Amino acid sequence: MSDLETAKQESRVFSPPAAFVANANISGMDAYNALCAEAEKDYEGFWGRLARENLQWHKPFTKVLDESNAPNYKWFEDGLLNVSYNCLDVHLKNGNADKVALIFESDAGDVSKISYKDLHEKVCKFANGLKSRGIKKGDRVVIYMPMSVEGVVAMQACARIGATHSVVFGGFSAKSLQERIVDVGAVAVITADEQARGGKHLPLKSIVDEALALGDCEKIKDVIIYKRTGGNINFVAGRDLWMHELVAPQSNVCEPEWVSAEHPLFILYTSGSTGKPKGVQHSSGGYLLWSLLTMKWTFDIKPTDVFWCTADIGWVTGHSYITYGPLAAGATEIVFEGIPTYPNAGRFWDMIQKHKATIFYTAPTAIRSLIKAADGDAKIHPKQYDLSSLRLLGSVGEPINPEAWMWYYKHIGGEKCPIADTFWQTETGGHMISPLPGVTPMVPGSCTLPLPGIMTAIVDETGHDLPNGQGGILVVKKPWPSMIRTIWGDNERFKKSYFPDELGGTMYLAGDGAIRNKDTGYFTITGRIDDVLNVSGHRMGTMEIESALVANPLVAEAAVVGKPDDTTGEAICAFVVLKRSRPTGDEAKQIATELRNWVAKEIGPIAKPKEIRFGDNLPKTRSGKIMRRLLRVLAKGEEITQDISTLENPAILEQLKQAQ
Ligand code: WT7
């Protein structure tokens, strides 16, 4: 059955428990409807009220939304604030100085707790350290760090001085890192000697060295190194400095830099349908407002909660729901260095039990792989752990299939925790469509309804509304505060990618297909409508992987498609034509391995194709266009039943059935 059919047929409904509803921040459908109605009636009034009530402004804004330069919308622009002040100082003033902000658990299982006061001090000292190096408001700083307290500190310290950070996930290669450093025009890189994951030490600093040696990085004046493992590194005098040495002499007082709400807080690179990753630029005020509000609304955050988002700070989920949202909400949160399968696949459940986590937010891929592990080893089955502290679960990054949803609901949530299946994107800054735990009856596999103020709709290719029950293109009809502001350095690409003329130029195009249920109006995401793949919740452009493959001297041509995968959601399948004759047998296997390693080196291990298939050619139309829809069928291992009359070289299909 296709996802679309599943979505249409899923009829199980799970209502939030009455006790949850009674205590929820948004309690009951009437409360949700009232907020939606308020937004409907006076859109700017709604957002203005929320921004005034939820954020501390150094200077209040006088105008909520400036549409004069649409789609480069501006929110609260003449208001001044500081994001780090809103995440830290406000709690010191509210008597929460000694409250635990971060519970850090290392890969090896060591635990340390950092209070709001301690975190504030660390951020101020590091911010002063950055300033002492001449780093100032508007400068860009690349952060290439492991999951750590120091990673959060680095981001917050940039925010404190008004420097715009660009975090690069620690799994990206030297080449990917260099491309981002160059594109963003960074003046400094903050990194660590190594990262500890799954009992192994993996290099970071040496990858930074390699990236900088690739050239065009002359703007980089400083490489600041957090000593994590004490592993050997090459130290470049005059450029490299230890974080602890930089911080030691600094004052713990650092007056925040008051910036316009529109000041770029961060730029985060993500994949699009063309080869080059896009630097998604986010604001300070609008972004922070939504990461905080969604903590209150979607995650129903309360002062007593222990919140755990398992994402990495290298992805937007880690930005919004580790570094910014939970701290702005004054929550206690868990920061985890390691991986879900070390020392065994019970690690998440063990940590929930140990830290009495109340809210747990993870990705369907993790759930699916832990289901497999629990089925294979009763000792690490969640029933062996006390998970009774949990009251709310979340899912993010990719569609959650109903089977995984049911397992999560039953075995992790004990049939008492609502599940927030949160649909959103790097570009949206925070949740867009999600059940609210004290409001929405849940249907497995559906992200249900948009959050109040988020005007999502489903339209056809010309931008006309489609009725419920008919699948189409997911759009957002009005700007919202945490939306992408531009693509760094390429505003034209921003306009073309997200506000295409075909849709009238005013609707935000998410890049996903969706369908609304005929009766409930619930949304189900049916997958990307562009050449973007979602592998384990990681977003990757097919063209990016193709470019990496054809950069290999052996490769003449390559086409990459996604194929459904039980664990990772989608898997990367590459069809490759070599410059030499088509390899077979052991030789094919050996070249496939070589190409996989090549892609890991070019982009990062997450982009390694699961399957590589060699052909003398690719299936093409007479005009030379690669017929990707046929490749998708072949990747799935299905017989081709479609019309292939326009195919120039049908004989090629047989060759491409064989995977390496
Ligand atoms: C793409 C965005 C959301 C932050 C992490 C990923 C897919 C995301 C869901 C969901 C179905 C989802 C979409 C989207 N996606 N959440 N709950 N149900 N699909 O951010 O890397 O920018 O990827 O992830 O396809 O467009 P991202």
XYZ file of C-alpha atoms and ligand atoms in Angstrom:
687
model
C 0.000 0.000 0.000
C 1.364 3.475 -0.797
C 1.744 6.093 1.928
C -1.102 7.974 0.359
C -3.455 5.043 0.673
C -2.355 4.412 4.250
C -3.087 8.045 5.020
C -6.539 7.778 3.557
C -7.351 4.574 5.363
C -5.898 5.065 8.820
C -8.890 5.303 11.091
C -7.516 4.757 14.591
C -7.948 7.862 16.711
C -6.246 8.482 20.046
C -7.548 11.276 22.210
C -5.277 13.081 24.647
C -5.869 11.884 28.223
C -8.348 14.069 30.156
C -5.806 14.812 32.884
C -3.360 16.054 30.275
C -5.987 18.264 28.675
C -6.987 19.736 32.029
C -3.436 20.944 32.770
C -2.281 21.782 29.258
C -0.956 25.186 28.241
C -3.478 25.099 25.427
C -6.356 23.136 26.858
C -9.026 21.747 24.583
C -10.118 22.344 21.006
C -12.006 25.525 21.932
C -8.820 27.139 23.205
C -7.029 26.137 19.981
C -9.887 27.445 17.857
C -9.913 30.724 19.786
C -6.220 31.278 19.017
C -6.758 30.417 15.340
C -9.706 32.813 15.214
C -7.645 35.578 16.804
C -4.963 35.111 14.125
C -7.606 34.999 11.387
C -9.252 38.195 12.579
C -6.207 40.370 13.244
C -3.049 38.666 12.050
C -0.604 41.386 13.058
C -2.396 42.008 16.338
C -2.088 38.312 17.175
C 1.647 38.128 16.525
C 2.284 41.509 18.106
C 0.550 40.437 21.307
C 2.528 37.191 21.473
C 5.837 38.929 20.806
C 5.187 41.491 23.543
C 4.010 38.896 26.064
C 6.702 36.274 25.470
C 9.939 38.144 24.805
C 11.870 40.756 26.747
C 12.499 43.739 24.514
C 15.270 46.227 25.194
C 13.335 48.625 22.997
C 9.771 47.695 22.017
C 8.867 47.369 18.342
C 6.331 49.768 16.882
C 5.484 47.787 13.727
C 4.717 44.078 13.633
C 5.050 43.116 9.973
C 6.632 44.955 7.077
C 5.474 43.522 3.760
C 6.812 46.332 1.593
C 9.634 44.199 0.251
C 7.773 40.874 0.064
C 8.697 38.058 0.085
C 11.553 39.487 2.163
C 9.211 39.986 5.080
C 10.346 41.785 8.208
C 8.959 41.193 11.672
C 9.215 43.493 14.701
C 12.092 45.208 12.894
C 12.530 48.346 14.984
C 12.392 46.347 18.209
C 15.727 45.714 19.921
C 16.486 42.570 21.884
C 19.150 39.995 22.552
C 18.501 36.289 22.155
C 20.986 35.132 24.780
C 19.529 37.644 27.261
C 16.103 36.089 26.642
C 17.500 32.580 27.131
C 19.627 33.214 30.237
C 19.471 36.565 32.035
C 15.676 36.535 32.272
C 15.822 33.370 34.390
C 18.436 34.796 36.743
C 16.082 37.703 37.331
C 13.132 35.354 37.916
C 14.740 33.493 40.804
C 15.720 30.490 38.668
C 19.473 31.065 38.815
C 20.094 27.721 40.499
C 17.689 25.739 38.379
C 19.420 23.104 36.243
C 19.534 24.256 32.642
C 21.525 21.425 31.102
C 21.936 17.819 32.149
C 24.866 16.690 30.053
C 25.500 12.986 29.567
C 28.687 12.017 27.805
C 29.155 9.152 25.393
C 30.711 7.111 28.211
C 27.819 7.922 30.559
C 29.317 10.627 32.787
C 26.746 13.175 33.881
C 27.203 16.838 34.708
C 24.577 19.430 35.557
C 24.823 23.104 34.714
C 22.578 25.681 36.367
C 21.237 28.740 34.575
C 23.707 30.825 36.575
C 26.656 28.632 35.516
C 25.532 28.605 31.915
C 25.124 32.376 31.930
C 28.640 32.736 33.294
C 30.114 30.370 30.713
C 28.355 32.216 27.897
C 29.429 35.649 29.149
C 33.050 34.584 29.532
C 33.197 32.973 26.131
C 31.407 35.966 24.570
C 34.079 38.215 26.083
C 36.686 35.829 24.720
C 35.248 36.155 21.229
C 35.199 39.927 21.597
C 38.839 39.893 22.720
C 39.664 38.311 19.363
C 37.959 41.190 17.583
C 34.860 39.184 16.668
C 31.894 41.538 16.585
C 28.275 42.049 15.625
C 27.555 40.953 12.069
C 30.633 38.709 11.762
C 29.962 35.102 10.824
C 31.378 32.319 12.959
C 31.361 28.663 11.897
C 30.783 26.137 14.676
C 31.942 22.562 14.016
C 31.540 20.909 17.380
C 30.316 17.772 19.077
C 27.152 17.656 21.152
C 28.376 19.379 24.276
C 27.690 22.084 26.795
C 30.441 24.013 25.010
C 28.559 23.744 21.705
C 25.501 25.360 23.261
C 27.746 27.941 24.941
C 29.411 28.773 21.621
C 26.069 29.384 19.906
C 24.705 31.432 22.796
C 27.932 33.450 23.028
C 27.677 34.364 19.335
C 24.082 35.438 19.933
C 25.180 37.512 22.907
C 27.621 39.605 20.875
C 25.472 39.706 17.742
C 27.776 37.463 15.694
C 25.864 35.234 13.280
C 26.686 31.562 13.741
C 26.661 28.876 11.151
C 26.788 25.431 12.688
C 28.107 22.648 10.482
C 27.160 19.136 11.558
C 30.207 17.213 12.800
C 29.571 14.452 10.250
C 30.246 16.674 7.247
C 33.497 16.286 5.339
C 36.344 18.792 5.074
C 35.109 19.767 1.625
C 31.533 20.433 2.811
C 32.904 22.393 5.751
C 35.164 24.463 3.504
C 32.312 25.254 1.101
C 30.223 26.535 4.003
C 33.094 28.545 5.520
C 33.685 30.208 2.147
C 30.036 30.804 1.293
C 29.205 32.319 4.669
C 32.441 34.378 4.796
C 33.328 33.257 8.322
C 36.028 35.007 10.381
C 36.478 32.191 12.906
C 35.836 28.487 13.400
C 34.971 27.022 16.784
C 35.688 23.314 16.980
C 36.936 20.560 19.297
C 39.993 18.357 19.199
C 37.819 15.277 18.681
C 34.323 13.995 19.307
C 33.419 10.894 21.286
C 30.699 8.784 19.729
C 29.867 5.160 20.267
C 33.032 4.521 22.273
C 35.255 5.899 19.517
C 37.126 9.141 19.179
C 36.550 10.827 15.828
C 38.563 13.770 14.558
C 37.187 17.301 14.238
C 40.140 19.667 14.428
C 42.124 17.812 11.765
C 39.110 18.100 9.444
C 39.065 21.853 10.080
C 42.779 21.951 9.171
C 42.029 20.049 5.993
C 39.082 22.320 5.156
C 41.139 25.489 5.602
C 43.935 24.017 3.483
C 41.482 23.604 0.593
C 41.775 27.352 0.090
C 39.719 30.563 -0.076
C 39.508 30.712 3.721
C 41.776 33.743 4.215
C 39.095 35.517 6.239
C 39.477 32.962 9.028
C 41.612 34.565 11.730
C 40.939 32.199 14.625
C 40.352 28.526 15.170
C 39.111 28.076 18.723
C 39.403 24.546 20.062
C 37.409 22.970 22.852
C 39.541 20.254 24.445
C 37.175 17.303 24.563
C 39.252 14.133 24.415
C 42.802 15.415 24.738
C 43.679 13.610 21.515
C 46.658 14.745 19.496
C 46.124 17.698 17.211
C 48.211 19.869 14.995
C 48.372 23.332 16.556
C 48.949 26.273 14.201
C 50.582 29.094 16.158
C 48.936 32.473 15.712
C 45.723 30.930 14.369
C 44.701 28.198 16.795
C 43.784 28.767 20.417
C 42.320 26.655 23.192
C 38.844 27.573 24.364
C 39.809 27.161 28.040
C 42.809 29.431 27.666
C 40.795 32.054 25.845
C 38.081 31.989 28.507
C 40.240 31.835 31.673
C 41.125 35.537 32.007
C 37.701 36.824 30.887
C 35.190 38.699 33.012
C 31.884 36.993 33.719
C 30.020 40.172 32.886
C 29.124 40.696 29.261
C 26.560 43.317 28.385
C 24.411 41.826 25.606
C 24.569 43.445 22.193
C 21.077 44.774 21.541
C 20.155 43.966 17.968
C 17.193 44.553 15.707
C 14.688 41.701 15.721
C 15.677 41.191 12.083
C 19.382 40.778 12.851
C 20.542 37.381 11.485
C 20.918 35.031 14.446
C 22.177 32.167 12.323
C 22.679 30.767 8.874
C 22.211 27.031 8.529
C 22.975 25.180 5.319
C 20.481 22.713 3.948
C 20.061 20.818 0.704
C 17.940 21.969 -2.157
C 17.139 20.506 -5.528
C 20.217 21.989 -7.172
C 23.792 21.055 -6.316
C 24.776 23.840 -3.957
C 23.497 23.786 -0.358
C 21.459 26.828 0.639
C 22.412 29.060 3.553
C 19.064 29.501 5.270
C 19.147 32.814 7.134
C 17.087 33.206 10.292
C 16.213 36.279 12.311
C 16.601 36.992 16.034
C 13.173 38.157 17.253
C 10.721 36.228 15.097
C 12.783 33.058 15.288
C 13.122 33.170 19.067
C 9.443 33.940 19.514
C 8.436 30.804 17.645
C 10.996 28.471 19.217
C 9.707 29.609 22.604
C 6.011 29.526 21.725
C 6.225 26.051 20.232
C 7.920 24.878 23.438
C 4.851 26.168 25.276
C 2.255 25.000 22.778
C 3.518 21.810 21.153
C 5.628 20.618 24.076
C 3.388 22.040 26.797
C 6.566 22.954 28.687
C 6.178 23.434 32.457
C 8.733 24.484 35.105
C 9.007 20.902 36.401
C 9.687 19.250 33.044
C 12.850 17.462 32.029
C 12.937 17.951 28.285
C 15.003 15.826 25.919
C 15.450 16.466 22.240
C 17.855 13.894 20.794
C 18.837 15.952 17.734
C 22.310 17.297 17.070
C 23.017 21.038 17.278
C 24.202 20.719 13.673
C 20.590 20.508 12.483
C 17.766 22.995 12.855
C 16.026 20.753 15.399
C 19.038 21.172 17.658
C 18.974 24.939 17.162
C 15.291 25.412 17.971
C 14.773 22.641 20.513
C 18.148 22.415 22.267
C 19.979 25.728 22.083
C 17.152 28.256 21.941
C 13.571 27.122 22.688
C 14.135 25.136 25.904
C 16.455 27.774 27.368
C 14.117 30.633 26.450
C 11.422 28.627 28.244
C 13.648 28.244 31.332
C 13.438 24.469 31.079
C 15.739 21.744 32.310
C 16.960 19.781 29.323
C 19.172 16.824 28.534
C 22.107 17.206 26.158
C 23.476 13.886 24.965
C 26.857 13.430 23.379
C 26.561 9.868 22.181
C 24.510 7.630 19.917
C 21.315 5.617 20.606
C 23.011 2.229 20.195
C 25.986 2.597 22.538
C 26.752 0.798 24.792
C 23.556 -0.891 23.620
C 20.260 -0.018 21.959
C 18.646 0.565 25.351
C 20.618 3.803 25.817
C 17.676 6.179 25.256
C 15.417 4.236 27.618
C 18.163 4.034 30.222
C 18.678 7.796 30.046
C 14.944 8.562 30.271
C 14.814 6.389 33.390
C 17.969 7.830 34.922
C 17.107 11.504 34.367
C 13.347 11.122 34.745
C 12.734 12.763 31.396
C 9.163 13.974 30.995
C 9.193 15.046 27.339
C 11.071 13.059 24.712
C 11.560 14.232 21.127
C 13.247 12.028 18.536
C 13.149 10.931 14.890
C 11.198 8.048 13.322
C 14.448 6.515 12.037
C 15.715 6.173 15.590
C 12.412 4.647 16.679
C 12.399 2.161 13.797
C 15.950 1.021 14.436
C 15.281 0.686 18.180
C 12.169 -1.390 17.461
C 14.346 -3.813 15.479
C 16.938 -3.886 18.244
C 14.316 -4.475 20.973
C 12.780 -7.292 18.949
C 16.182 -8.906 18.660
C 17.263 -8.533 22.289
C 14.730 -8.721 25.131
C 17.266 -7.258 27.584
C 17.064 -3.844 25.960
C 13.333 -3.868 25.327
C 11.786 -0.673 26.739
C 9.674 -2.742 29.126
C 12.890 -3.431 31.069
C 13.079 0.265 31.967
C 10.975 2.552 34.099
C 9.686 5.107 31.625
C 6.833 6.309 33.828
C 8.278 9.843 34.099
C 7.318 10.490 30.471
C 4.200 12.530 29.787
C 4.681 13.625 26.189
C 6.462 12.317 23.095
C 7.490 14.002 19.879
C 8.546 12.906 16.419
C 10.391 14.955 13.820
C 12.202 14.986 10.529
C 10.310 12.544 8.347
C 6.932 10.873 8.129
C 6.325 8.424 10.953
C 4.686 5.254 9.685
C 1.652 4.078 11.688
C 3.437 0.908 12.875
C 6.310 2.900 14.384
C 3.811 5.388 15.810
C 1.891 2.586 17.563
C 5.058 1.071 19.024
C 6.219 4.469 20.271
C 2.793 5.143 21.757
C 2.538 1.767 23.452
C 6.053 0.852 24.536
C 7.592 4.256 25.219
C 4.554 6.317 26.111
C 2.738 3.552 27.994
C -0.463 4.514 26.114
C -0.717 7.649 28.210
C 1.522 10.103 26.380
C 0.294 12.155 23.444
C 2.636 12.114 20.442
C 3.401 15.373 18.673
C 4.223 14.429 15.072
C 5.809 17.763 14.222
C 6.059 18.737 10.572
C 8.470 21.565 9.860
C 11.684 22.415 8.018
C 15.012 24.175 8.362
C 13.345 27.091 6.605
C 10.340 27.334 8.917
C 12.396 27.764 12.097
C 9.899 25.842 14.221
C 6.879 23.550 14.122
C 4.245 24.243 11.484
C 1.790 21.366 11.629
C 1.474 19.201 14.734
C -1.051 17.818 17.153
C -1.189 19.913 20.323
C -0.992 17.495 23.229
C -3.906 18.962 25.186
C -6.053 19.523 22.136
C -5.817 17.248 19.156
C -7.137 13.702 18.795
C -4.249 11.903 17.100
C -4.250 9.704 14.032
C -1.054 7.661 13.565
C 0.954 8.965 10.615
C -0.801 12.317 10.399
C 0.724 15.573 11.608
C -2.926 16.713 11.982
C -3.488 20.484 12.108
C -1.430 23.669 11.706
C -0.400 25.588 14.788
C -2.381 28.752 15.502
C -1.233 31.544 13.184
C 0.245 29.167 10.595
C -1.813 29.402 7.412
C -1.060 26.136 5.643
C -3.057 24.979 2.617
C -2.941 22.465 -0.211
C -2.979 23.815 -3.744
C -2.501 22.611 -7.318
C 0.386 23.607 -9.639
C -1.250 26.941 -10.356
C -1.790 27.859 -6.734
C -5.504 27.105 -6.544
C -6.912 25.564 -3.386
C -7.703 21.864 -3.532
C -10.546 20.300 -1.622
C -9.898 17.942 1.281
C -9.234 14.407 0.116
C -7.216 15.563 -2.875
C -3.434 15.432 -2.673
C -1.445 18.457 -3.805
C 1.294 20.910 -2.934
C 1.777 22.119 0.624
C 2.009 25.902 0.944
C 1.829 28.540 3.656
C -0.346 31.436 2.626
C 0.857 34.083 5.010
C 4.320 34.957 6.302
C 5.057 33.951 9.901
C 7.670 35.319 12.330
C 10.185 32.436 12.271
C 10.273 31.980 8.518
C 13.500 31.977 6.494
C 14.544 35.555 5.660
C 16.687 34.837 2.635
C 19.261 32.461 1.251
C 22.571 33.919 2.332
C 24.139 35.651 -0.646
C 21.416 34.634 -3.105
C 18.123 36.436 -2.618
C 17.016 35.556 -6.146
C 17.321 31.873 -5.363
C 15.343 32.518 -2.171
C 12.490 34.059 -4.150
C 12.513 31.408 -6.866
C 12.758 28.456 -4.493
C 10.158 29.474 -1.958
C 7.849 32.005 -3.602
C 7.631 30.791 -7.214
C 5.749 32.872 -9.746
C 3.658 29.851 -10.781
C 1.994 30.035 -7.364
C 1.496 33.782 -7.631
C 4.737 34.722 -5.855
C 3.081 35.196 -2.463
C 2.745 31.663 -1.103
C 5.569 29.882 0.675
C 6.315 26.605 -1.100
C 7.400 23.974 1.398
C 8.586 21.458 -1.191
C 6.378 18.704 0.188
C 3.228 17.092 -1.094
C 0.334 16.675 1.319
C -3.261 15.586 1.555
C -6.012 16.593 3.980
C -8.464 14.069 5.317
C -11.974 14.522 3.928
C -13.655 14.426 7.325
C -11.143 15.811 9.787
C -9.131 18.179 7.586
C -6.003 16.569 9.058
C -2.809 16.929 7.053
C -0.653 13.987 6.049
C 2.686 14.708 4.395
C 3.176 12.526 1.330
C 6.844 13.353 0.702
C 9.034 15.804 -1.160
C 7.943 16.980 -4.563
C 11.448 18.047 -5.579
C 14.752 16.222 -5.962
C 15.395 16.181 -2.255
C 15.788 12.933 -0.325
C 15.146 12.303 3.332
C 17.501 9.659 4.679
C 17.198 9.032 8.422
C 15.639 12.472 8.752
C 18.654 14.034 7.019
C 17.915 16.082 4.010
C 19.994 15.585 0.910
C 19.807 16.828 -2.645
C 20.088 14.163 -5.349
C 22.092 16.621 -7.455
C 24.539 17.178 -4.638
C 25.296 13.451 -4.532
C 25.388 13.238 -8.333
C 27.920 16.083 -8.492
C 30.049 14.315 -5.899
C 29.949 11.080 -7.929
C 30.818 12.651 -11.269
C 33.738 14.453 -9.627
C 35.351 11.019 -9.301
C 37.770 10.386 -12.198
C 36.207 6.979 -12.913
C 32.661 8.285 -13.349
C 31.142 9.522 -16.586
C 27.565 10.009 -15.488
C 25.417 9.427 -12.417
C 21.770 9.669 -11.435
C 20.596 9.400 -7.848
C 17.102 8.513 -6.656
C 15.544 7.557 -3.352
C 14.144 4.140 -2.575
C 11.886 3.302 0.354
C 13.764 1.806 3.303
C 12.298 0.166 6.397
C 14.692 1.852 8.789
C 15.994 5.033 7.213
C 12.738 6.037 5.497
C 14.497 6.557 2.217
C 17.798 5.125 1.018
C 20.142 6.544 -1.603
C 20.364 4.559 -4.806
C 22.931 5.700 -7.400
C 22.960 4.663 -11.049
C 26.443 5.081 -12.419
C 28.058 4.982 -15.838
C 31.820 4.670 -15.736
C 34.236 6.107 -18.267
C 35.531 2.571 -18.769
C 33.407 -0.496 -19.516
C 30.695 -1.572 -17.122
C 32.216 -3.589 -14.258
C 30.732 -6.849 -13.018
C 31.293 -9.289 -10.150
C 33.966 -8.557 -7.563
C 35.289 -5.657 -9.550
C 31.882 -3.974 -9.490
C 31.731 -4.456 -5.732
C 35.176 -3.012 -5.284
C 34.453 0.069 -7.396
C 31.130 0.539 -5.591
C 32.974 0.601 -2.255
C 35.482 3.043 -3.670
C 32.683 5.343 -4.849
C 30.878 5.166 -1.513
C 34.028 6.226 0.297
C 34.518 8.936 -2.262
C 31.063 10.390 -1.557
C 31.755 10.216 2.187
C 34.908 12.237 1.600
C 33.179 14.733 -0.702
C 30.044 15.351 1.387
C 30.039 13.204 4.530
C 29.216 9.617 5.507
C 25.474 10.441 5.632
C 25.485 10.872 1.848
C 26.955 7.422 1.053
C 24.734 5.600 -1.451
C 23.277 2.417 -0.007
C 23.103 0.921 -3.477
C 25.176 1.539 -6.575
C 24.171 0.104 -9.940
C 26.370 0.179 -12.996
C 25.136 0.503 -16.568
C 26.620 1.217 -19.979
C 24.251 4.148 -20.047
C 21.253 5.603 -18.208
C 17.679 5.339 -19.490
C 17.156 8.465 -21.569
C 14.549 9.997 -23.792
C 15.438 10.732 -27.404
C 16.218 14.289 -26.352
C 18.741 12.943 -23.846
C 16.796 13.518 -20.646
C 17.327 10.932 -17.926
C 14.041 9.183 -17.139
C 14.199 9.316 -13.368
C 10.768 7.864 -12.843
C 12.030 4.615 -14.378
C 15.063 4.681 -12.128
C 12.787 5.017 -9.112
C 10.882 1.909 -10.182
C 14.113 -0.010 -10.754
C 15.467 1.118 -7.380
C 12.376 -0.298 -5.709
C 13.018 -3.602 -7.436
C 9.682 -3.448 -9.225
C 8.865 -4.369 -12.799
C 8.432 -1.452 -15.166
C 4.836 -1.212 -16.241
C 4.888 2.401 -17.404
C 4.985 3.561 -20.961
C 8.584 3.396 -22.199
C 7.874 4.354 -25.785
C 9.896 7.569 -25.430
C 12.877 5.638 -24.098
C 15.803 5.657 -26.506
C 17.641 2.635 -25.069
C 15.258 0.134 -23.409
C 17.941 -2.583 -23.285
C 19.732 -0.622 -20.583
C 16.988 -1.318 -18.030
C 18.002 -4.967 -17.618
C 21.563 -3.995 -16.628
C 20.370 -1.545 -14.025
C 18.376 -4.103 -12.074
C 21.476 -5.381 -10.361
C 22.615 -3.631 -7.212
C 26.111 -3.527 -5.704
C 11.748 18.030 5.507
C 12.517 19.117 6.183
C 11.880 19.430 10.735
C 13.232 19.667 11.198
C 14.164 18.573 10.823
C 14.223 18.313 9.339
C 10.378 16.277 6.191
C 9.990 16.919 8.587
C 8.183 15.799 9.057
C 7.021 15.159 9.591
C 6.670 14.223 7.484
C 8.521 15.569 7.712
C 9.675 17.068 5.112
C 10.332 18.424 5.203
N 9.647 16.275 7.460
N 9.113 16.632 9.563
N 6.651 15.317 10.863
N 6.296 14.381 8.757
N 7.752 14.776 6.933
O 14.359 19.523 8.667
O 16.185 18.860 7.114
O 14.840 20.951 6.737
O 13.831 18.684 6.380
O 11.639 16.907 6.373
O 9.927 16.471 3.882
O 10.258 19.184 4.024
P 14.871 19.549 7.202
